[in-house]
């Protein structure tokens, strides 16, 4: 336990709620502010990609003993179900028993807020924080941006208020603050596969479903109630784009042609397509993340990434794991805690941003490519024979807690090796031969 | 002449003033707002690098017939004077008769405001614009950010309000707005070489003086009154840094050791060093630059760059040249004018940002390197023999109006050629031989 501090967390999302639980564990008074209503009392907004919880997420939850409570609302997915236009293939994510877990963002957030309240954190909903005075950890709160504001003084403020963080907005106005936001020319839209009448799933429940089509793709993740949350990723403009699908007929024709096996399982396709918003995808980077021993950013507020590696929440939760390690190591020295936290996390946040950006290509194109599937098969085979010598990139990111920077660097090295290996004569038949095994072993020495 | 519009320009700096003159020429009502007092009525701030006006700047000034008025306050510099620790070398910038021009930012700005007023633009000083409503080109003006604001309605608003633009600040809060700001770990500080008692210059008047020392450097540009404005560029932290020079003694010892020939010409060294602020250097990029036919950013407000190519003002002035070309081409279609303007300028702004960033290394390190000076000598010799085949990078940027993107691409290509040429046996003596000439001609074919 540290000397108790009075701490404000801005943002009651997943990272804010979990951070509150950790800060309570460390002995502090914790107030959480959110501009939105209590998510436990409202309908969800209908523009969320389902979450894929993996090792880093579970580690952070288990660190405060709430992993099992969350496992109750999670569905394991041990493989990709790859829907080609004329066939269906499966590809395991990892070794036997390794899965990622589909969780509804809304259901998880409700659960996390319950758990944080049980831990003693106090929530203040529909309270709009517009600004922060960095040097005194004072929040400025009011009904409107241009109206009257009140001041709330704390010992410390955490900005867990997402990609468009107001806390970061103030930090941005300091000199020497590096910042970038970059939008993809790609949007996404939520669609829905309802449950069968008996509550069972219309597609394989334990798969991450993907319809890879190059410039665009459809994915579907299972929900507890038998439905799937689907997400269509597609360019805003161009030949196959949101702009090109202007009416119900065009949407239906497009899906019939390109996602034929989705037609019978998405009954409200055209209706949902025009009812649900088209959302944007942004990569946001910044530095520094902290101000003296007063203010720290965490999660999407300091490193928003695109969703193609399923690591956004996992990376945010890992921020908390690392912050808590620093608390254990540096005790009362909050300036040191903050500075070690940001220096440790920043390169890893940049690495997962890069990996996530690249992974759109992998998901939307390469999963439909036989060479790529062969490469994955060889990697899996070699990795099973030599688990000490080869952890596939996806596994290192998803099923380990090795640093993301290491995953990025070793992944690139492995790719150069596999490029060589795929040049082997008759590799389609030789892929699990001693020749290939020795070639990989030799290339690993270089 | 276009249909007259009521146009607001935010920012009375160099770009804002020149833009106002162009907009008057096109027949519009032009109001210019600035949060600062009229620069003609105050002392300068003492934290400005002198400007180096080159071809693109002159072209924009001559386009509205004010080049000659500005030439009266400019000093031509046809060469670099390179102050090594134990010697002085000169290096011409271009061909015979080609110079860049030293101008004091303050003196030029006063002149430009006079000229804009003469052209019929109206200036409103000490008027703080805090926000803009993009869809209606409405400015929000008031004493303080949190106080009462009034509204000013226009047909069109230009944000010429520099790297920390409030107009861009509003645009940044739109979805799909890409933005980055990145600070160098390098600061700068202004120092002064006063005139001799008779008003003459203490160093060669027609040179850009540079003391290249690797991680840091000193430069000096001539003023009309016989003085030089000096700028010290140095890391904030580390061995040779602003942080490492803590008292008068340390500053004096540092200058005696590293800039020995500067000691006798900078009499108030230590005093100025601690009196003058240490300023930061930022590269800022964004896109889009315009909003419908209502709002456009121009100059540093949309592409702030580091000063090492002397192109910041020149690039801003070239924005105006291009905007005016679009006005002449597209007449009343302001949405088209804005969209062609930003699409034409954005890649060039990115290119000069990159060239400027790279040029710190050239100025601070390579100008002290014999291989580099030899390379420049060969390029100059070859370019004089084959002016149609080789325009050196510096000349293309500085003495031409070829696009910056072209300069960047061809400059990289030329560098690969010169790398090969410098490998020639006995190149120090062979540099102007037929063998070298033929080698370059051959490499240019590839």
GROMACS .gro file of N, CA, C and O in nm, chain B residues 80-185:
model
  424
  526UNK      N    1   2.846   3.083  -4.862
  526UNK     CA    2   2.862   3.050  -4.721
  526UNK      C    3   3.004   3.085  -4.680
  526UNK      O    4   3.099   3.052  -4.751
  527UNK      N    5   3.018   3.149  -4.564
  527UNK     CA    6   3.149   3.165  -4.502
  527UNK      C    7   3.156   3.062  -4.391
  527UNK      O    8   3.082   3.071  -4.292
  528UNK      N    9   3.241   2.960  -4.412
  528UNK     CA   10   3.243   2.846  -4.320
  528UNK      C   11   3.357   2.863  -4.221
  528UNK      O   12   3.475   2.853  -4.257
  529UNK      N   13   3.323   2.892  -4.096
  529UNK     CA   14   3.422   2.917  -3.991
  529UNK      C   15   3.458   2.787  -3.922
  529UNK      O   16   3.387   2.740  -3.833
  530UNK      N   17   3.568   2.723  -3.966
  530UNK     CA   18   3.619   2.607  -3.893
  530UNK      C   19   3.695   2.659  -3.771
  530UNK      O   20   3.720   2.779  -3.757
  531UNK      N   21   3.731   2.568  -3.680
  531UNK     CA   22   3.795   2.615  -3.556
  531UNK      C   23   3.924   2.690  -3.586
  531UNK      O   24   3.957   2.788  -3.519
  532UNK      N   25   3.995   2.647  -3.694
  532UNK     CA   26   4.124   2.708  -3.721
  532UNK      C   27   4.136   2.772  -3.860
  532UNK      O   28   4.245   2.808  -3.902
  533UNK      N   29   4.026   2.780  -3.932
  533UNK     CA   30   4.036   2.839  -4.067
  533UNK      C   31   3.900   2.888  -4.114
  533UNK      O   32   3.796   2.859  -4.051
  534UNK      N   33   3.899   2.958  -4.225
  534UNK     CA   34   3.776   3.012  -4.283
  534UNK      C   35   3.771   2.973  -4.431
  534UNK      O   36   3.867   2.995  -4.503
  535UNK      N   37   3.661   2.911  -4.473
  535UNK     CA   38   3.646   2.873  -4.613
  535UNK      C   39   3.521   2.939  -4.669
  535UNK      O   40   3.426   2.966  -4.596
  536UNK      N   41   3.519   2.960  -4.799
  536UNK     CA   42   3.399   3.013  -4.863
  536UNK      C   43   3.345   2.912  -4.963
  536UNK      O   44   3.421   2.840  -5.027
  537UNK      N   45   3.214   2.909  -4.976
  537UNK     CA   46   3.151   2.817  -5.072
  537UNK      C   47   3.036   2.893  -5.137
  537UNK      O   48   2.941   2.934  -5.068
  538UNK      N   49   3.046   2.912  -5.269
  538UNK     CA   50   2.938   2.983  -5.339
  538UNK      C   51   2.808   2.904  -5.333
  538UNK      O   52   2.808   2.782  -5.341
  539UNK      N   53   2.696   2.976  -5.323
  539UNK     CA   54   2.566   2.909  -5.322
  539UNK      C   55   2.524   2.860  -5.460
  539UNK      O   56   2.460   2.756  -5.473
  540UNK      N   57   2.555   2.937  -5.562
  540UNK     CA   58   2.507   2.900  -5.695
  540UNK      C   59   2.604   2.949  -5.800
  540UNK      O   60   2.724   2.957  -5.778
  541UNK      N   61   2.549   2.982  -5.915
  541UNK     CA   62   2.629   3.037  -6.023
  541UNK      C   63   2.656   3.185  -5.995
  541UNK      O   64   2.596   3.244  -5.905
  542UNK      N   65   2.745   3.241  -6.074
  542UNK     CA   66   2.774   3.384  -6.070
  542UNK      C   67   2.643   3.464  -6.068
  542UNK      O   68   2.554   3.440  -6.150
  543UNK      N   69   2.630   3.554  -5.973
  543UNK     CA   70   2.512   3.639  -5.971
  543UNK      C   71   2.393   3.583  -5.893
  543UNK      O   72   2.293   3.651  -5.873
  544UNK      N   73   2.404   3.456  -5.849
  544UNK     CA   74   2.294   3.398  -5.771
  544UNK      C   75   2.321   3.418  -5.622
  544UNK      O   76   2.426   3.380  -5.571
  545UNK      N   77   2.224   3.475  -5.554
  545UNK     CA   78   2.237   3.500  -5.410
  545UNK      C   79   2.106   3.469  -5.340
  545UNK      O   80   1.999   3.472  -5.400
  546UNK      N   81   2.116   3.441  -5.210
  546UNK     CA   82   1.999   3.449  -5.125
  546UNK      C   83   2.008   3.582  -5.052
  546UNK      O   84   2.115   3.645  -5.050
  547UNK      N   85   1.900   3.628  -4.992
  547UNK     CA   86   1.896   3.765  -4.939
  547UNK      C   87   1.860   3.767  -4.792
  547UNK      O   88   1.755   3.716  -4.752
  548UNK      N   89   1.947   3.826  -4.714
  548UNK     CA   90   1.921   3.840  -4.570
  548UNK      C   91   1.826   3.955  -4.545
  548UNK      O   92   1.849   4.067  -4.591
  549UNK      N   93   1.718   3.927  -4.473
  549UNK     CA   94   1.621   4.030  -4.437
  549UNK      C   95   1.580   4.010  -4.292
  549UNK      O   96   1.559   3.896  -4.250
  550UNK      N   97   1.568   4.117  -4.219
  550UNK     CA   98   1.517   4.109  -4.083
  550UNK      C   99   1.367   4.085  -4.089
  550UNK      O  100   1.293   4.154  -4.159
  551UNK      N  101   1.322   3.984  -4.012
  551UNK     CA  102   1.179   3.952  -4.014
  551UNK      C  103   1.096   4.073  -3.972
  551UNK      O  104   0.994   4.105  -4.033
  552UNK      N  105   1.141   4.142  -3.868
  552UNK     CA  106   1.064   4.256  -3.819
  552UNK      C  107   1.054   4.368  -3.920
  552UNK      O  108   0.946   4.423  -3.944
  553UNK      N  109   1.167   4.402  -3.980
  553UNK     CA  110   1.167   4.512  -4.079
  553UNK      C  111   1.080   4.475  -4.198
  553UNK      O  112   1.000   4.556  -4.248
  554UNK      N  113   1.091   4.349  -4.243
  554UNK     CA  114   1.010   4.306  -4.357
  554UNK      C  115   0.861   4.308  -4.323
  554UNK      O  116   0.778   4.355  -4.402
  555UNK      N  117   0.829   4.261  -4.204
  555UNK     CA  118   0.688   4.256  -4.166
  555UNK      C  119   0.627   4.396  -4.161
  555UNK      O  120   0.516   4.420  -4.208
  556UNK      N  121   0.699   4.493  -4.106
  556UNK     CA  122   0.652   4.631  -4.104
  556UNK      C  123   0.625   4.682  -4.246
  556UNK      O  124   0.520   4.740  -4.275
  557UNK      N  125   0.722   4.653  -4.333
  557UNK     CA  126   0.710   4.696  -4.473
  557UNK      C  127   0.588   4.632  -4.540
  557UNK      O  128   0.511   4.696  -4.611
  558UNK      N  129   0.569   4.503  -4.513
  558UNK     CA  130   0.459   4.430  -4.578
  558UNK      C  131   0.323   4.483  -4.531
  558UNK      O  132   0.228   4.490  -4.609
  559UNK      N  133   0.314   4.517  -4.404
  559UNK     CA  134   0.187   4.571  -4.352
  559UNK      C  135   0.161   4.708  -4.416
  559UNK      O  136   0.047   4.737  -4.458
  560UNK      N  137   0.265   4.791  -4.426
  560UNK     CA  138   0.250   4.919  -4.497
  560UNK      C  139   0.197   4.896  -4.639
  560UNK      O  140   0.102   4.962  -4.684
  561UNK      N  141   0.259   4.803  -4.708
  561UNK     CA  142   0.221   4.778  -4.848
  561UNK      C  143   0.079   4.725  -4.859
  561UNK      O  144   0.005   4.761  -4.950
  562UNK      N  145   0.040   4.640  -4.763
  562UNK     CA  146  -0.096   4.585  -4.766
  562UNK      C  147  -0.198   4.695  -4.737
  562UNK      O  148  -0.305   4.700  -4.800
  563UNK      N  149  -0.165   4.783  -4.646
  563UNK     CA  150  -0.256   4.896  -4.619
  563UNK      C  151  -0.269   4.985  -4.743
  563UNK      O  152  -0.380   5.027  -4.779
  564UNK      N  153  -0.155   5.010  -4.808
  564UNK     CA  154  -0.160   5.090  -4.931
  564UNK      C  155  -0.246   5.023  -5.039
  564UNK      O  156  -0.310   5.090  -5.120
  565UNK      N  157  -0.247   4.889  -5.035
  565UNK     CA  158  -0.329   4.816  -5.134
  565UNK      C  159  -0.477   4.818  -5.097
  565UNK      O  160  -0.561   4.773  -5.174
  566UNK      N  161  -0.508   4.866  -4.974
  566UNK     CA  162  -0.647   4.878  -4.935
  566UNK      C  163  -0.696   4.775  -4.834
  566UNK      O  164  -0.816   4.772  -4.802
  567UNK      N  165  -0.606   4.692  -4.782
  567UNK     CA  166  -0.646   4.597  -4.678
  567UNK      C  167  -0.658   4.670  -4.545
  567UNK      O  168  -0.584   4.766  -4.518
  568UNK      N  169  -0.754   4.627  -4.460
  568UNK     CA  170  -0.771   4.689  -4.328
  568UNK      C  171  -0.718   4.596  -4.219
  568UNK      O  172  -0.755   4.478  -4.214
  569UNK      N  173  -0.637   4.653  -4.130
  569UNK     CA  174  -0.577   4.573  -4.022
  569UNK      C  175  -0.649   4.600  -3.890
  569UNK      O  176  -0.682   4.715  -3.859
  570UNK      N  177  -0.668   4.496  -3.813
  570UNK     CA  178  -0.725   4.505  -3.678
  570UNK      C  179  -0.630   4.436  -3.582
  570UNK      O  180  -0.623   4.313  -3.578
  571UNK      N  181  -0.554   4.516  -3.507
  571UNK     CA  182  -0.453   4.459  -3.417
  571UNK      C  183  -0.510   4.441  -3.276
  571UNK      O  184  -0.610   4.503  -3.239
  572UNK      N  185  -0.441   4.360  -3.200
  572UNK     CA  186  -0.483   4.328  -3.063
  572UNK      C  187  -0.628   4.280  -3.059
  572UNK      O  188  -0.704   4.314  -2.969
  573UNK      N  189  -0.664   4.204  -3.159
  573UNK     CA  190  -0.797   4.146  -3.168
  573UNK      C  191  -0.778   3.994  -3.166
  573UNK      O  192  -0.718   3.938  -3.257
  574UNK      N  193  -0.828   3.931  -3.062
  574UNK     CA  194  -0.799   3.788  -3.044
  574UNK      C  195  -0.910   3.700  -3.102
  574UNK      O  196  -1.021   3.697  -3.053
  575UNK      N  197  -0.873   3.625  -3.204
  575UNK     CA  198  -0.965   3.526  -3.264
  575UNK      C  199  -0.943   3.393  -3.192
  575UNK      O  200  -0.832   3.339  -3.194
  576UNK      N  201  -1.048   3.343  -3.131
  576UNK     CA  202  -1.035   3.219  -3.052
  576UNK      C  203  -1.086   3.097  -3.125
  576UNK      O  204  -1.047   2.986  -3.097
  577UNK      N  205  -1.180   3.120  -3.217
  577UNK     CA  206  -1.243   3.004  -3.280
  577UNK      C  207  -1.305   3.050  -3.412
  577UNK      O  208  -1.314   3.169  -3.440
  578UNK      N  209  -1.344   2.952  -3.493
  578UNK     CA  210  -1.409   2.982  -3.620
  578UNK      C  211  -1.520   2.879  -3.641
  578UNK      O  212  -1.504   2.762  -3.603
  579UNK      N  213  -1.634   2.922  -3.690
  579UNK     CA  214  -1.737   2.827  -3.734
  579UNK      C  215  -1.713   2.801  -3.881
  579UNK      O  216  -1.727   2.891  -3.965
  580UNK      N  217  -1.670   2.679  -3.912
  580UNK     CA  218  -1.621   2.650  -4.046
  580UNK      C  219  -1.729   2.667  -4.152
  580UNK      O  220  -1.705   2.724  -4.259
  581UNK      N  221  -1.850   2.619  -4.123
  581UNK     CA  222  -1.954   2.615  -4.226
  581UNK      C  223  -2.003   2.753  -4.266
  581UNK      O  224  -2.061   2.770  -4.373
  582UNK      N  225  -1.981   2.854  -4.181
  582UNK     CA  226  -2.030   2.988  -4.212
  582UNK      C  227  -1.919   3.093  -4.215
  582UNK      O  228  -1.947   3.212  -4.229
  583UNK      N  229  -1.793   3.050  -4.204
  583UNK     CA  230  -1.680   3.144  -4.203
  583UNK      C  231  -1.701   3.256  -4.101
  583UNK      O  232  -1.678   3.373  -4.129
  584UNK      N  233  -1.745   3.215  -3.982
  584UNK     CA  234  -1.769   3.312  -3.875
  584UNK      C  235  -1.655   3.306  -3.772
  584UNK      O  236  -1.625   3.199  -3.718
  585UNK      N  237  -1.595   3.422  -3.747
  585UNK     CA  238  -1.488   3.428  -3.647
  585UNK      C  239  -1.547   3.457  -3.509
  585UNK      O  240  -1.644   3.531  -3.497
  586UNK      N  241  -1.483   3.401  -3.407
  586UNK     CA  242  -1.524   3.427  -3.269
  586UNK      C  243  -1.412   3.503  -3.200
  586UNK      O  244  -1.301   3.455  -3.190
  587UNK      N  245  -1.444   3.623  -3.156
  587UNK     CA  246  -1.342   3.718  -3.111
  587UNK      C  247  -1.375   3.764  -2.970
  587UNK      O  248  -1.493   3.781  -2.935
  588UNK      N  249  -1.272   3.780  -2.887
  588UNK     CA  250  -1.297   3.825  -2.750
  588UNK      C  251  -1.167   3.852  -2.677
  588UNK      O  252  -1.058   3.819  -2.725
  589UNK      N  253  -1.179   3.910  -2.558
  589UNK     CA  254  -1.060   3.946  -2.480
  589UNK      C  255  -0.986   3.823  -2.431
  589UNK      O  256  -0.864   3.815  -2.439
  590UNK      N  257  -1.062   3.726  -2.377
  590UNK     CA  258  -0.999   3.607  -2.321
  590UNK      C  259  -1.068   3.482  -2.373
  590UNK      O  260  -1.181   3.486  -2.421
  591UNK      N  261  -0.997   3.370  -2.361
  591UNK     CA  262  -1.049   3.245  -2.414
  591UNK      C  263  -1.178   3.203  -2.344
  591UNK      O  264  -1.267   3.144  -2.406
  592UNK      N  265  -1.190   3.232  -2.216
  592UNK     CA  266  -1.306   3.188  -2.139
  592UNK      C  267  -1.410   3.299  -2.122
  592UNK      O  268  -1.513   3.278  -2.060
  593UNK      N  269  -1.381   3.418  -2.177
  593UNK     CA  270  -1.473   3.530  -2.158
  593UNK      C  271  -1.579   3.539  -2.266
  593UNK      O  272  -1.604   3.445  -2.340
  594UNK      N  273  -1.645   3.659  -2.274
  594UNK     CA  274  -1.747   3.683  -2.377
  594UNK      C  275  -1.682   3.692  -2.514
  594UNK      O  276  -1.575   3.753  -2.529
  595UNK      N  277  -1.749   3.637  -2.615
  595UNK     CA  278  -1.700   3.649  -2.752
  595UNK      C  279  -1.805   3.717  -2.839
  595UNK      O  280  -1.924   3.699  -2.818
  596UNK      N  281  -1.758   3.789  -2.939
  596UNK     CA  282  -1.847   3.839  -3.044
  596UNK      C  283  -1.826   3.757  -3.171
  596UNK      O  284  -1.725   3.690  -3.187
  597UNK      N  285  -1.923   3.768  -3.261
  597UNK     CA  286  -1.913   3.696  -3.388
  597UNK      C  287  -1.888   3.792  -3.503
  597UNK      O  288  -1.945   3.901  -3.507
  598UNK      N  289  -1.802   3.752  -3.593
  598UNK     CA  290  -1.774   3.831  -3.714
  598UNK      C  291  -1.798   3.741  -3.834
  598UNK      O  292  -1.730   3.639  -3.850
  599UNK      N  293  -1.894   3.780  -3.917
  599UNK     CA  294  -1.927   3.694  -4.031
  599UNK      C  295  -1.856   3.737  -4.158
  599UNK      O  296  -1.852   3.857  -4.190
  600UNK      N  297  -1.801   3.641  -4.229
  600UNK     CA  298  -1.732   3.667  -4.356
  600UNK      C  299  -1.781   3.570  -4.464
  600UNK      O  300  -1.851   3.473  -4.435
  601UNK      N  301  -1.744   3.599  -4.587
  601UNK     CA  302  -1.768   3.503  -4.694
  601UNK      C  303  -1.663   3.393  -4.690
  601UNK      O  304  -1.687   3.281  -4.735
  602UNK      N  305  -1.548   3.429  -4.637
  602UNK     CA  306  -1.434   3.339  -4.645
  602UNK      C  307  -1.332   3.378  -4.537
  602UNK      O  308  -1.316   3.497  -4.510
  603UNK      N  309  -1.265   3.278  -4.482
  603UNK     CA  310  -1.161   3.303  -4.381
  603UNK      C  311  -1.033   3.233  -4.422
  603UNK      O  312  -1.035   3.115  -4.460
  604UNK      N  313  -0.920   3.306  -4.414
  604UNK     CA  314  -0.789   3.244  -4.431
  604UNK      C  315  -0.718   3.240  -4.296
  604UNK      O  316  -0.709   3.343  -4.228
  605UNK      N  317  -0.668   3.123  -4.262
  605UNK     CA  318  -0.586   3.109  -4.141
  605UNK      C  319  -0.440   3.122  -4.180
  605UNK      O  320  -0.380   3.029  -4.234
  606UNK      N  321  -0.383   3.240  -4.155
  606UNK     CA  322  -0.240   3.264  -4.178
  606UNK      C  323  -0.177   3.290  -4.042
  606UNK      O  324  -0.090   3.376  -4.028
  607UNK      N  325  -0.224   3.215  -3.943
  607UNK     CA  326  -0.188   3.245  -3.805
  607UNK      C  327  -0.083   3.151  -3.747
  607UNK      O  328  -0.079   3.126  -3.626
  608UNK      N  329   0.002   3.099  -3.837
  608UNK     CA  330   0.125   3.037  -3.792
  608UNK      C  331   0.111   2.895  -3.737
  608UNK      O  332   0.003   2.835  -3.738
  609UNK      N  333   0.224   2.844  -3.690
  609UNK     CA  334   0.234   2.703  -3.651
  609UNK      C  335   0.135   2.664  -3.542
  609UNK      O  336   0.098   2.547  -3.532
  610UNK      N  337   0.092   2.759  -3.461
  610UNK     CA  338  -0.002   2.726  -3.354
  610UNK      C  339  -0.141   2.783  -3.383
  610UNK      O  340  -0.214   2.824  -3.293
  611UNK      N  341  -0.175   2.784  -3.509
  611UNK     CA  342  -0.299   2.840  -3.563
  611UNK      C  343  -0.426   2.801  -3.486
  611UNK      O  344  -0.453   2.684  -3.463
  612UNK      N  345  -0.505   2.902  -3.450
  612UNK     CA  346  -0.636   2.876  -3.391
  612UNK      C  347  -0.735   2.826  -3.496
  612UNK      O  348  -0.827   2.752  -3.465
  613UNK      N  349  -0.721   2.874  -3.618
  613UNK     CA  350  -0.812   2.831  -3.725
  613UNK      C  351  -0.793   2.681  -3.750
  613UNK      O  352  -0.890   2.605  -3.758
  614UNK      N  353  -0.667   2.640  -3.757
  614UNK     CA  354  -0.641   2.497  -3.775
  614UNK      C  355  -0.689   2.417  -3.654
  614UNK      O  356  -0.740   2.305  -3.667
  615UNK      N  357  -0.675   2.475  -3.539
  615UNK     CA  358  -0.717   2.411  -3.415
  615UNK      C  359  -0.862   2.365  -3.425
  615UNK      O  360  -0.898   2.256  -3.381
  616UNK      N  361  -0.947   2.447  -3.484
  616UNK     CA  362  -1.087   2.409  -3.504
  616UNK      C  363  -1.097   2.298  -3.609
  616UNK      O  364  -1.168   2.200  -3.590
  617UNK      N  365  -1.021   2.311  -3.717
  617UNK     CA  366  -1.026   2.208  -3.823
  617UNK      C  367  -0.979   2.072  -3.770
  617UNK      O  368  -1.030   1.968  -3.810
  618UNK      N  369  -0.883   2.076  -3.679
  618UNK     CA  370  -0.831   1.955  -3.618
  618UNK      C  371  -0.937   1.873  -3.547
  618UNK      O  372  -0.920   1.754  -3.526
  619UNK      N  373  -1.043   1.939  -3.505
  619UNK     CA  374  -1.144   1.867  -3.428
  619UNK      C  375  -1.249   1.802  -3.518
  619UNK      O  376  -1.344   1.740  -3.469
  620UNK      N  377  -1.229   1.811  -3.649
  620UNK     CA  378  -1.312   1.736  -3.742
  620UNK      C  379  -1.262   1.593  -3.753
  620UNK      O  380  -1.144   1.567  -3.739
  621UNK      N  381  -1.354   1.502  -3.787
  621UNK     CA  382  -1.313   1.367  -3.818
  621UNK      C  383  -1.232   1.369  -3.948
  621UNK      O  384  -1.246   1.459  -4.029
  622UNK      N  385  -1.147   1.269  -3.966
  622UNK     CA  386  -1.067   1.253  -4.088
  622UNK      C  387  -0.965   1.365  -4.109
  622UNK      O  388  -0.917   1.385  -4.221
  623UNK      N  389  -0.931   1.439  -4.003
  623UNK     CA  390  -0.828   1.542  -4.016
  623UNK      C  391  -0.695   1.482  -3.969
  623UNK      O  392  -0.679   1.447  -3.852
  624UNK      N  393  -0.601   1.471  -4.061
  624UNK     CA  394  -0.469   1.418  -4.026
  624UNK      C  395  -0.380   1.530  -3.976
  624UNK      O  396  -0.380   1.640  -4.030
  625UNK      N  397  -0.304   1.500  -3.871
  625UNK     CA  398  -0.226   1.606  -3.808
  625UNK      C  399  -0.104   1.548  -3.739
  625UNK      O  400  -0.112   1.442  -3.678
  626UNK      N  401   0.009   1.617  -3.748
  626UNK     CA  402   0.123   1.580  -3.664
  626UNK      C  403   0.207   1.701  -3.628
  626UNK      O  404   0.220   1.795  -3.707
  627UNK      N  405   0.257   1.700  -3.508
  627UNK     CA  406   0.355   1.801  -3.467
  627UNK      C  407   0.469   1.726  -3.400
  627UNK      O  408   0.448   1.639  -3.318
  628UNK      N  409   0.593   1.759  -3.442
  628UNK     CA  410   0.708   1.689  -3.386
  628UNK      C  411   0.819   1.789  -3.358
  628UNK      O  412   0.864   1.860  -3.448
  629UNK      N  413   0.859   1.794  -3.233
  629UNK     CA  414   0.963   1.889  -3.193
  629UNK      C  415   1.100   1.825  -3.206
  629UNK      O  416   1.118   1.706  -3.177
  630UNK      N  417   1.198   1.903  -3.250
  630UNK     CA  418   1.337   1.857  -3.248
  630UNK      C  419   1.391   1.865  -3.106
  630UNK      O  420   1.350   1.950  -3.027
  631UNK      N  421   1.487   1.778  -3.075
  631UNK     CA  422   1.556   1.788  -2.946
  631UNK      C  423   1.665   1.893  -2.954
  631UNK      O  424   1.775   1.876  -2.901
   0.00000   0.00000   0.00000
